[in-house]
CSV table of N, CA and C and ligand atoms in Angstrom, one decimal:
chain,number,residue,atom,x,y,z
A,1,MET,N,30.2,-70.4,49.8
A,1,MET,CA,31.3,-70.8,48.8
A,1,MET,C,32.1,-69.5,48.4
A,2,LYS,N,31.3,-68.4,48.3
A,2,LYS,CA,32.0,-67.2,47.9
A,2,LYS,C,33.0,-66.8,49.0
A,3,LEU,N,32.6,-67.0,50.3
A,3,LEU,CA,33.4,-66.6,51.4
A,3,LEU,C,34.7,-67.4,51.4
A,4,LEU,N,34.5,-68.7,51.1
A,4,LEU,CA,35.7,-69.6,51.1
A,4,LEU,C,36.7,-69.2,50.0
A,5,THR,N,36.1,-68.9,48.9
A,5,THR,CA,37.0,-68.5,47.7
A,5,THR,C,37.8,-67.2,48.1
A,6,THR,N,37.1,-66.3,48.8
A,6,THR,CA,37.7,-65.0,49.2
A,6,THR,C,38.9,-65.3,50.2
A,7,SER,N,38.6,-66.2,51.1
A,7,SER,CA,39.5,-66.6,52.1
A,7,SER,C,40.8,-67.2,51.5
A,8,LEU,N,40.5,-68.1,50.6
A,8,LEU,CA,41.6,-68.8,49.9
A,8,LEU,C,42.5,-67.8,49.1
A,9,LEU,N,41.8,-66.8,48.5
A,9,LEU,CA,42.5,-65.8,47.7
A,9,LEU,C,43.4,-65.0,48.6
A,10,CYS,N,42.8,-64.6,49.8
A,10,CYS,CA,43.6,-63.8,50.7
A,10,CYS,C,44.9,-64.6,51.2
A,11,LEU,N,44.7,-65.9,51.5
A,11,LEU,CA,45.8,-66.7,51.9
A,11,LEU,C,46.9,-66.7,50.9
A,12,GLY,N,46.4,-66.9,49.6
A,12,GLY,CA,47.3,-66.9,48.5
A,12,GLY,C,48.2,-65.6,48.4
A,13,LEU,N,47.5,-64.5,48.6
A,13,LEU,CA,48.2,-63.2,48.5
A,13,LEU,C,49.2,-63.1,49.6
A,14,PHE,N,48.8,-63.5,50.8
A,14,PHE,CA,49.7,-63.4,52.0
A,14,PHE,C,51.0,-64.3,51.7
A,15,ALA,N,50.7,-65.5,51.2
A,15,ALA,CA,51.8,-66.4,50.9
A,15,ALA,C,52.8,-65.8,49.9
A,16,ALA,N,52.2,-65.2,48.8
A,16,ALA,CA,53.0,-64.6,47.8
A,16,ALA,C,53.8,-63.4,48.3
A,17,ALA,N,53.2,-62.6,49.2
A,17,ALA,CA,53.9,-61.4,49.7
A,17,ALA,C,55.0,-61.9,50.6
A,18,GLY,N,54.8,-62.9,51.4
A,18,GLY,CA,55.9,-63.5,52.3
A,18,GLY,C,57.1,-63.9,51.5
A,19,VAL,N,56.9,-64.6,50.4
A,19,VAL,CA,57.9,-65.1,49.5
A,19,VAL,C,58.7,-63.9,48.9
A,20,ALA,N,57.9,-62.9,48.4
A,20,ALA,CA,58.5,-61.8,47.8
A,20,ALA,C,59.4,-61.0,48.7
A,21,GLN,N,59.0,-60.9,50.0
A,21,GLN,CA,59.7,-60.1,50.9
A,21,GLN,C,61.0,-60.8,51.3
A,22,ALA,N,60.9,-62.1,51.5
A,22,ALA,CA,62.1,-62.9,51.9
A,22,ALA,C,63.1,-62.8,50.8
A,23,ALA,N,62.7,-62.9,49.5
A,23,ALA,CA,63.6,-62.8,48.4
A,23,ALA,C,64.3,-61.4,48.3
A,24,ASP,N,63.4,-60.4,48.5
A,24,ASP,CA,64.0,-59.0,48.5
A,24,ASP,C,65.0,-58.8,49.5
A,25,ASN,N,64.9,-59.4,50.7
A,25,ASN,CA,65.9,-59.1,51.7
A,25,ASN,C,67.3,-59.7,51.4
A,26,CYS,N,67.4,-60.5,50.4
A,26,CYS,CA,68.7,-61.0,50.1
A,26,CYS,C,69.2,-60.4,48.8
A,27,THR,N,68.5,-59.5,48.2
A,27,THR,CA,68.8,-58.9,46.9
A,27,THR,C,68.7,-57.4,47.0
A,28,ILE,N,69.8,-56.7,46.5
A,28,ILE,CA,69.7,-55.2,46.4
A,28,ILE,C,69.5,-55.0,44.9
A,29,ALA,N,68.3,-54.6,44.5
A,29,ALA,CA,68.1,-54.4,43.1
A,29,ALA,C,68.0,-52.9,42.8
A,30,LEU,N,68.8,-52.4,41.9
A,30,LEU,CA,68.9,-51.0,41.6
A,30,LEU,C,68.8,-50.8,40.1
A,31,LYS,N,68.2,-49.6,39.8
A,31,LYS,CA,68.2,-49.2,38.4
A,31,LYS,C,69.0,-47.9,38.3
A,32,GLY,N,69.8,-47.7,37.3
A,32,GLY,CA,70.5,-46.5,37.1
A,32,GLY,C,70.1,-46.0,35.7
A,33,ASP,N,70.1,-44.6,35.5
A,33,ASP,CA,69.7,-44.1,34.2
A,33,ASP,C,70.7,-43.1,33.6
A,34,ASP,N,70.3,-42.5,32.5
A,34,ASP,CA,71.1,-41.5,31.8
A,34,ASP,C,71.1,-40.2,32.5
A,35,ALA,N,70.2,-40.0,33.5
A,35,ALA,CA,70.2,-38.8,34.3
A,35,ALA,C,71.0,-38.9,35.5
A,36,MET,N,71.9,-39.9,35.6
A,36,MET,CA,72.8,-40.1,36.7
A,36,MET,C,72.0,-40.3,38.1
A,37,LYS,N,71.0,-41.1,38.0
A,37,LYS,CA,70.2,-41.4,39.2
A,37,LYS,C,70.0,-42.9,39.4
A,38,PHE,N,70.0,-43.3,40.7
A,38,PHE,CA,69.5,-44.6,41.0
A,38,PHE,C,68.0,-44.4,41.3
A,39,ASP,N,67.2,-45.5,41.1
A,39,ASP,CA,65.8,-45.5,41.4
A,39,ASP,C,65.5,-45.5,42.9
A,40,LEU,N,66.5,-45.9,43.7
A,40,LEU,CA,66.3,-46.0,45.2
A,40,LEU,C,67.2,-45.1,46.0
A,41,LYS,N,66.8,-44.6,47.1
A,41,LYS,CA,67.6,-43.9,48.0
A,41,LYS,C,68.0,-44.7,49.2
A,42,GLU,N,67.2,-45.8,49.4
A,42,GLU,CA,67.4,-46.7,50.5
A,42,GLU,C,67.2,-48.1,50.1
A,43,ALA,N,67.9,-49.0,50.7
A,43,ALA,CA,67.7,-50.5,50.4
A,43,ALA,C,67.9,-51.2,51.8
A,44,THR,N,67.3,-52.3,51.9
A,44,THR,CA,67.4,-53.1,53.1
A,44,THR,C,67.7,-54.5,52.8
A,45,VAL,N,68.7,-55.1,53.5
A,45,VAL,CA,69.0,-56.5,53.3
A,45,VAL,C,69.1,-57.1,54.7
A,46,SER,N,69.1,-58.5,54.7
A,46,SER,CA,69.2,-59.2,55.9
A,46,SER,C,70.6,-59.8,56.0
A,47,ALA,N,71.3,-59.6,57.1
A,47,ALA,CA,72.6,-60.1,57.3
A,47,ALA,C,72.5,-61.7,57.5
A,48,SER,N,71.3,-62.2,57.7
A,48,SER,CA,71.2,-63.7,57.9
A,48,SER,C,71.2,-64.4,56.5
A,49,CYS,N,71.2,-63.6,55.4
A,49,CYS,CA,71.2,-64.2,54.1
A,49,CYS,C,72.6,-64.9,53.9
A,50,ALA,N,72.7,-66.1,53.5
A,50,ALA,CA,74.0,-66.7,53.2
A,50,ALA,C,74.7,-65.9,52.1
A,51,THR,N,73.9,-65.5,51.1
A,51,THR,CA,74.4,-64.8,50.0
A,51,THR,C,73.5,-63.6,49.7
A,52,ILE,N,74.2,-62.5,49.5
A,52,ILE,CA,73.4,-61.3,49.1
A,52,ILE,C,73.8,-60.9,47.7
A,53,ALA,N,72.8,-60.6,46.9
A,53,ALA,CA,73.0,-60.3,45.5
A,53,ALA,C,72.8,-58.8,45.3
A,54,ILE,N,73.6,-58.3,44.4
A,54,ILE,CA,73.4,-56.9,43.9
A,54,ILE,C,73.1,-57.0,42.4
A,55,GLU,N,71.9,-56.5,42.1
A,55,GLU,CA,71.5,-56.6,40.7
A,55,GLU,C,71.3,-55.1,40.2
A,56,LEU,N,72.1,-54.8,39.2
A,56,LEU,CA,72.0,-53.4,38.6
A,56,LEU,C,71.6,-53.5,37.2
A,57,THR,N,70.6,-52.6,36.9
A,57,THR,CA,70.1,-52.5,35.5
A,57,THR,C,70.3,-51.0,35.1
A,58,HIS,N,70.9,-50.8,34.0
A,58,HIS,CA,71.1,-49.5,33.4
A,58,HIS,C,70.0,-49.3,32.4
A,59,THR,N,69.1,-48.4,32.7
A,59,THR,CA,67.9,-48.2,31.9
A,59,THR,C,68.1,-47.2,30.8
A,60,GLY,N,69.3,-46.6,30.8
A,60,GLY,CA,69.6,-45.5,29.8
A,60,GLY,C,70.1,-46.1,28.5
A,61,LYS,N,70.7,-45.2,27.7
A,61,LYS,CA,71.3,-45.6,26.4
A,61,LYS,C,72.7,-45.2,26.3
A,62,LEU,N,73.3,-44.4,27.1
A,62,LEU,CA,74.6,-43.9,27.0
A,62,LEU,C,75.6,-45.0,27.3
A,63,PRO,N,76.8,-45.0,26.7
A,63,PRO,CA,77.8,-46.1,26.9
A,63,PRO,C,78.5,-45.9,28.3
A,64,ALA,N,79.1,-47.0,28.7
A,64,ALA,CA,79.8,-47.0,30.0
A,64,ALA,C,80.9,-46.0,30.2
A,65,THR,N,81.5,-45.6,29.0
A,65,THR,CA,82.6,-44.7,29.1
A,65,THR,C,82.1,-43.2,29.4
A,66,VAL,N,80.8,-43.0,29.1
A,66,VAL,CA,80.2,-41.7,29.3
A,66,VAL,C,79.3,-41.6,30.5
A,67,MET,N,78.5,-42.6,30.6
A,67,MET,CA,77.5,-42.6,31.7
A,67,MET,C,77.4,-44.0,32.4
A,68,GLY,N,78.6,-44.6,32.7
A,68,GLY,CA,78.7,-45.9,33.2
A,68,GLY,C,78.2,-45.9,34.7
A,69,HIS,N,77.6,-47.0,35.1
A,69,HIS,CA,77.2,-47.1,36.5
A,69,HIS,C,77.7,-48.4,37.1
A,70,ASN,N,77.9,-48.4,38.3
A,70,ASN,CA,78.2,-49.6,39.1
A,70,ASN,C,77.6,-49.4,40.5
A,71,VAL,N,77.7,-50.4,41.3
A,71,VAL,CA,77.2,-50.3,42.7
A,71,VAL,C,78.3,-50.8,43.6
A,72,LEU,N,78.8,-49.9,44.5
A,72,LEU,CA,79.7,-50.3,45.5
A,72,LEU,C,79.0,-50.2,46.9
A,73,ILE,N,79.4,-51.1,47.8
A,73,ILE,CA,79.0,-51.0,49.2
A,73,ILE,C,80.2,-50.8,50.1
A,74,THR,N,80.1,-49.7,50.9
A,74,THR,CA,81.1,-49.5,51.9
A,74,THR,C,80.4,-49.0,53.1
A,75,SER,N,81.2,-48.8,54.2
A,75,SER,CA,80.5,-48.1,55.3
A,75,SER,C,80.3,-46.6,54.9
A,76,THR,N,79.3,-46.0,55.5
A,76,THR,CA,79.0,-44.6,55.1
A,76,THR,C,80.3,-43.7,55.2
A,77,ALA,N,81.0,-44.0,56.3
A,77,ALA,CA,82.2,-43.2,56.5
A,77,ALA,C,83.3,-43.3,55.4
A,78,ASP,N,83.3,-44.4,54.8
A,78,ASP,CA,84.3,-44.7,53.7
A,78,ASP,C,83.9,-44.2,52.3
A,79,LEU,N,82.6,-43.8,52.2
A,79,LEU,CA,82.1,-43.5,50.8
A,79,LEU,C,83.0,-42.5,50.1
A,80,ALA,N,83.2,-41.4,50.7
A,80,ALA,CA,83.9,-40.3,50.0
A,80,ALA,C,85.3,-40.7,49.6
A,81,GLY,N,86.0,-41.4,50.5
A,81,GLY,CA,87.4,-41.8,50.3
A,81,GLY,C,87.5,-42.8,49.2
A,82,VAL,N,86.6,-43.8,49.2
A,82,VAL,CA,86.6,-44.8,48.2
A,82,VAL,C,86.2,-44.2,46.8
A,83,ALA,N,85.2,-43.3,46.8
A,83,ALA,CA,84.8,-42.7,45.6
A,83,ALA,C,86.0,-42.0,44.9
A,84,ARG,N,86.8,-41.3,45.8
A,84,ARG,CA,87.9,-40.6,45.3
A,84,ARG,C,89.0,-41.5,44.7
A,85,ASP,N,89.2,-42.6,45.4
A,85,ASP,CA,90.3,-43.5,45.0
A,85,ASP,C,89.9,-44.4,43.8
A,86,SER,N,88.6,-44.5,43.6
A,86,SER,CA,88.1,-45.3,42.5
A,86,SER,C,88.5,-44.8,41.1
A,87,ILE,N,88.6,-43.5,41.1
A,87,ILE,CA,88.9,-42.8,39.8
A,87,ILE,C,90.2,-43.4,39.1
A,88,LYS,N,91.2,-43.7,39.9
A,88,LYS,CA,92.4,-44.3,39.4
A,88,LYS,C,92.2,-45.6,38.7
A,89,ALA,N,91.2,-46.4,39.1
A,89,ALA,CA,91.0,-47.7,38.5
A,89,ALA,C,90.5,-47.6,37.0
A,90,GLY,N,89.9,-46.5,36.7
A,90,GLY,CA,89.5,-46.2,35.3
A,90,GLY,C,88.3,-47.1,34.9
A,91,VAL,N,87.9,-46.9,33.6
A,91,VAL,CA,86.8,-47.7,33.1
A,91,VAL,C,87.2,-49.2,33.0
A,92,ALA,N,88.4,-49.4,32.6
A,92,ALA,CA,88.9,-50.8,32.5
A,92,ALA,C,88.9,-51.5,33.8
A,93,GLY,N,89.1,-50.8,34.9
A,93,GLY,CA,89.0,-51.4,36.2
A,93,GLY,C,87.7,-51.3,36.9
A,94,HIS,N,86.7,-50.9,36.1
A,94,HIS,CA,85.3,-50.7,36.6
A,94,HIS,C,85.2,-49.7,37.7
A,95,TYR,N,86.2,-48.8,37.8
A,95,TYR,CA,86.2,-47.7,38.8
A,95,TYR,C,86.1,-48.3,40.2
A,96,VAL,N,86.7,-49.5,40.4
A,96,VAL,CA,86.7,-50.1,41.7
A,96,VAL,C,88.2,-50.3,42.1
A,97,PRO,N,88.6,-49.7,43.2
A,97,PRO,CA,90.0,-49.8,43.7
A,97,PRO,C,90.3,-51.2,44.0
A,98,LYS,N,91.4,-51.7,43.4
A,98,LYS,CA,91.8,-53.2,43.5
A,98,LYS,C,92.3,-53.5,44.9
A,99,GLY,N,91.8,-54.6,45.5
A,99,GLY,CA,92.2,-55.0,46.8
A,99,GLY,C,92.0,-54.0,47.9
A,100,ASP,N,91.0,-53.2,47.8
A,100,ASP,CA,90.7,-52.2,48.8
A,100,ASP,C,89.7,-52.8,49.8
A,101,ALA,N,90.2,-53.0,51.1
A,101,ALA,CA,89.4,-53.6,52.1
A,101,ALA,C,88.2,-52.8,52.5
A,102,ARG,N,88.2,-51.5,52.1
A,102,ARG,CA,87.0,-50.7,52.5
A,102,ARG,C,85.8,-51.1,51.6
A,103,VAL,N,86.1,-51.7,50.4
A,103,VAL,CA,85.0,-52.1,49.5
A,103,VAL,C,84.4,-53.4,49.9
A,104,ILE,N,83.2,-53.4,50.4
A,104,ILE,CA,82.6,-54.6,50.9
A,104,ILE,C,82.1,-55.4,49.7
A,105,ALA,N,81.6,-54.8,48.7
A,105,ALA,CA,81.1,-55.4,47.5
A,105,ALA,C,81.1,-54.4,46.4
A,106,ALA,N,81.2,-54.9,45.1
A,106,ALA,CA,81.2,-54.0,44.0
A,106,ALA,C,80.8,-54.8,42.8
A,107,THR,N,79.9,-54.2,42.0
A,107,THR,CA,79.5,-54.8,40.7
A,107,THR,C,80.5,-54.3,39.6
A,108,ASP,N,80.3,-54.9,38.4
A,108,ASP,CA,81.0,-54.3,37.2
A,108,ASP,C,80.4,-53.0,36.9
A,109,LEU,N,81.1,-52.3,36.0
A,109,LEU,CA,80.6,-51.0,35.5
A,109,LEU,C,79.9,-51.4,34.2
A,110,ILE,N,78.6,-50.8,34.0
A,110,ILE,CA,77.9,-51.1,32.8
A,110,ILE,C,77.3,-49.9,32.2
A,111,GLY,N,77.0,-50.0,30.9
A,111,GLY,CA,76.4,-48.9,30.1
A,111,GLY,C,75.0,-49.1,29.9
A,112,GLY,N,74.4,-48.2,29.2
A,112,GLY,CA,72.9,-48.2,28.9
A,112,GLY,C,72.5,-49.6,28.3
A,113,GLY,N,71.3,-50.1,28.7
A,113,GLY,CA,70.8,-51.3,28.2
A,113,GLY,C,71.4,-52.6,28.8
A,114,GLN,N,72.4,-52.4,29.7
A,114,GLN,CA,73.0,-53.6,30.2
A,114,GLN,C,72.6,-53.9,31.7
A,115,LYS,N,72.8,-55.1,32.1
A,115,LYS,CA,72.5,-55.6,33.4
A,115,LYS,C,73.8,-56.2,34.0
A,116,THR,N,73.9,-56.2,35.3
A,116,THR,CA,75.0,-56.9,35.9
A,116,THR,C,74.5,-57.4,37.3
A,117,ARG,N,75.2,-58.5,37.7
A,117,ARG,CA,74.8,-59.1,39.0
A,117,ARG,C,76.0,-59.6,39.7
A,118,MET,N,76.1,-59.4,41.0
A,118,MET,CA,77.2,-60.1,41.7
A,118,MET,C,76.7,-60.5,43.1
A,119,THR,N,77.4,-61.4,43.7
A,119,THR,CA,76.9,-61.8,45.1
A,119,THR,C,78.1,-61.8,46.0
A,120,PHE,N,77.8,-61.6,47.3
A,120,PHE,CA,78.8,-61.7,48.4
A,120,PHE,C,78.1,-62.3,49.6
A,121,PRO,N,78.9,-62.8,50.5
A,121,PRO,CA,78.4,-63.4,51.7
A,121,PRO,C,77.7,-62.4,52.7
A,122,GLY,N,76.5,-62.8,53.2
A,122,GLY,CA,75.8,-61.9,54.1
A,122,GLY,C,76.6,-61.5,55.3
A,123,LYS,N,77.5,-62.4,55.7
A,123,LYS,CA,78.2,-62.2,56.9
A,123,LYS,C,79.2,-61.0,56.8
A,124,LYS,N,79.4,-60.5,55.6
A,124,LYS,CA,80.3,-59.3,55.5
A,124,LYS,C,79.6,-58.0,56.0
A,125,LEU,N,78.3,-58.1,56.3
A,125,LEU,CA,77.6,-57.0,56.8
A,125,LEU,C,77.1,-57.3,58.3
A,126,SER,N,77.1,-56.2,59.1
A,126,SER,CA,76.6,-56.4,60.5
A,126,SER,C,75.3,-55.7,60.6
A,127,VAL,N,74.4,-56.4,61.4
A,127,VAL,CA,73.1,-55.8,61.7
A,127,VAL,C,73.3,-54.4,62.4
A,128,GLY,N,72.6,-53.4,61.9
A,128,GLY,CA,72.6,-52.1,62.5
A,128,GLY,C,73.8,-51.3,62.0
A,129,GLY,N,74.7,-51.8,61.2
A,129,GLY,CA,75.9,-51.1,60.7
A,129,GLY,C,75.5,-49.9,59.8
A,130,ASP,N,76.4,-49.0,59.7
A,130,ASP,CA,76.1,-47.8,58.9
A,130,ASP,C,76.7,-47.9,57.5
A,131,TYR,N,75.9,-48.3,56.5
A,131,TYR,CA,76.4,-48.7,55.2
A,131,TYR,C,75.8,-47.8,54.1
A,132,ALA,N,76.5,-47.6,53.0
A,132,ALA,CA,76.0,-46.9,51.9
A,132,ALA,C,76.3,-47.7,50.6
A,133,PHE,N,75.4,-47.5,49.7
A,133,PHE,CA,75.7,-48.0,48.3
A,133,PHE,C,75.8,-46.7,47.4
A,134,PHE,N,76.7,-46.9,46.4
A,134,PHE,CA,76.9,-45.7,45.5
A,134,PHE,C,77.5,-46.2,44.2
A,135,CYS,N,77.5,-45.3,43.2
A,135,CYS,CA,78.1,-45.5,42.0
A,135,CYS,C,79.5,-44.7,42.0
A,136,SER,N,80.6,-45.4,41.6
A,136,SER,CA,81.9,-44.8,41.8
A,136,SER,C,82.4,-44.2,40.4
A,137,PHE,N,81.6,-44.2,39.4
A,137,PHE,CA,82.0,-43.5,38.2
A,137,PHE,C,82.2,-42.0,38.6
A,138,PRO,N,83.4,-41.4,38.1
A,138,PRO,CA,83.8,-40.1,38.6
A,138,PRO,C,82.6,-39.1,38.6
A,139,GLY,N,82.4,-38.5,39.7
A,139,GLY,CA,81.3,-37.5,39.9
A,139,GLY,C,79.9,-38.0,40.2
A,140,HIS,N,79.7,-39.3,40.1
A,140,HIS,CA,78.4,-39.8,40.2
A,140,HIS,C,77.9,-40.0,41.7
A,141,SER,N,78.9,-40.2,42.6
A,141,SER,CA,78.5,-40.5,44.0
A,141,SER,C,77.8,-39.4,44.7
A,142,THR,N,77.9,-38.2,44.2
A,142,THR,CA,77.2,-37.1,44.9
A,142,THR,C,75.6,-37.3,44.7
A,143,LEU,N,75.2,-37.8,43.6
A,143,LEU,CA,73.8,-38.0,43.3
A,143,LEU,C,73.4,-39.5,43.5
A,144,MET,N,74.3,-40.4,43.0
A,144,MET,CA,74.0,-41.8,43.0
A,144,MET,C,74.5,-42.5,44.2
A,145,LYS,N,73.8,-42.3,45.3
A,145,LYS,CA,74.1,-42.9,46.6
A,145,LYS,C,72.8,-43.1,47.4
A,146,GLY,N,72.9,-44.1,48.3
A,146,GLY,CA,71.8,-44.3,49.2
A,146,GLY,C,72.3,-45.0,50.4
A,147,LYS,N,71.3,-45.2,51.3
A,147,LYS,CA,71.6,-45.8,52.6
A,147,LYS,C,71.2,-47.3,52.5
A,148,LEU,N,72.1,-48.1,53.0
A,148,LEU,CA,71.9,-49.6,53.1
A,148,LEU,C,71.6,-50.0,54.5
A,149,THR,N,70.4,-50.4,54.8
A,149,THR,CA,70.1,-50.8,56.2
A,149,THR,C,70.2,-52.3,56.2
A,150,VAL,N,70.8,-52.8,57.3
A,150,VAL,CA,71.0,-54.2,57.4
A,150,VAL,C,70.2,-54.7,58.7
A,151,VAL,N,69.3,-55.6,58.4
A,151,VAL,CA,68.5,-56.2,59.5
A,151,VAL,C,68.9,-57.6,59.7
A,152,LYS,N,68.4,-58.2,60.8
A,152,LYS,CA,68.7,-59.5,61.2
A,152,LYS,C,68.3,-60.6,60.1
B,1,LIG,CU1,77.0,-43.9,37.8
């Protein structure tokens, strides 16, 4: 009976892990703080997800005008150019260049204690493509950036 219980427990754990992993592959969850850092340097999503979500939590206390964070996804090659052009959009424009085809996805700009979420179609990403995520608040992308890996 003890053996059976253990086996059932193991099965349950495996099932839970499988569900968690599948969910994670359709969501890019990041935390930003008052030290101008994201909690992750790398994220992985699946291009087969009908919808991919970006969830950003600002764990700091500073307002968006001082230490605002957002998450943009571009190809790695476009990161520097988009970061530069984002400045013109200003806080009111969430530091996201309007109608810029290089921006694959972008969240709103948030301040300390806030959360934001946006979704975009998984088909906007290609398996094996060279993508980056970063914060486009002026000066932040040097530290607040990471590699986005896209799997099948
Ligand atoms: Cu930032």
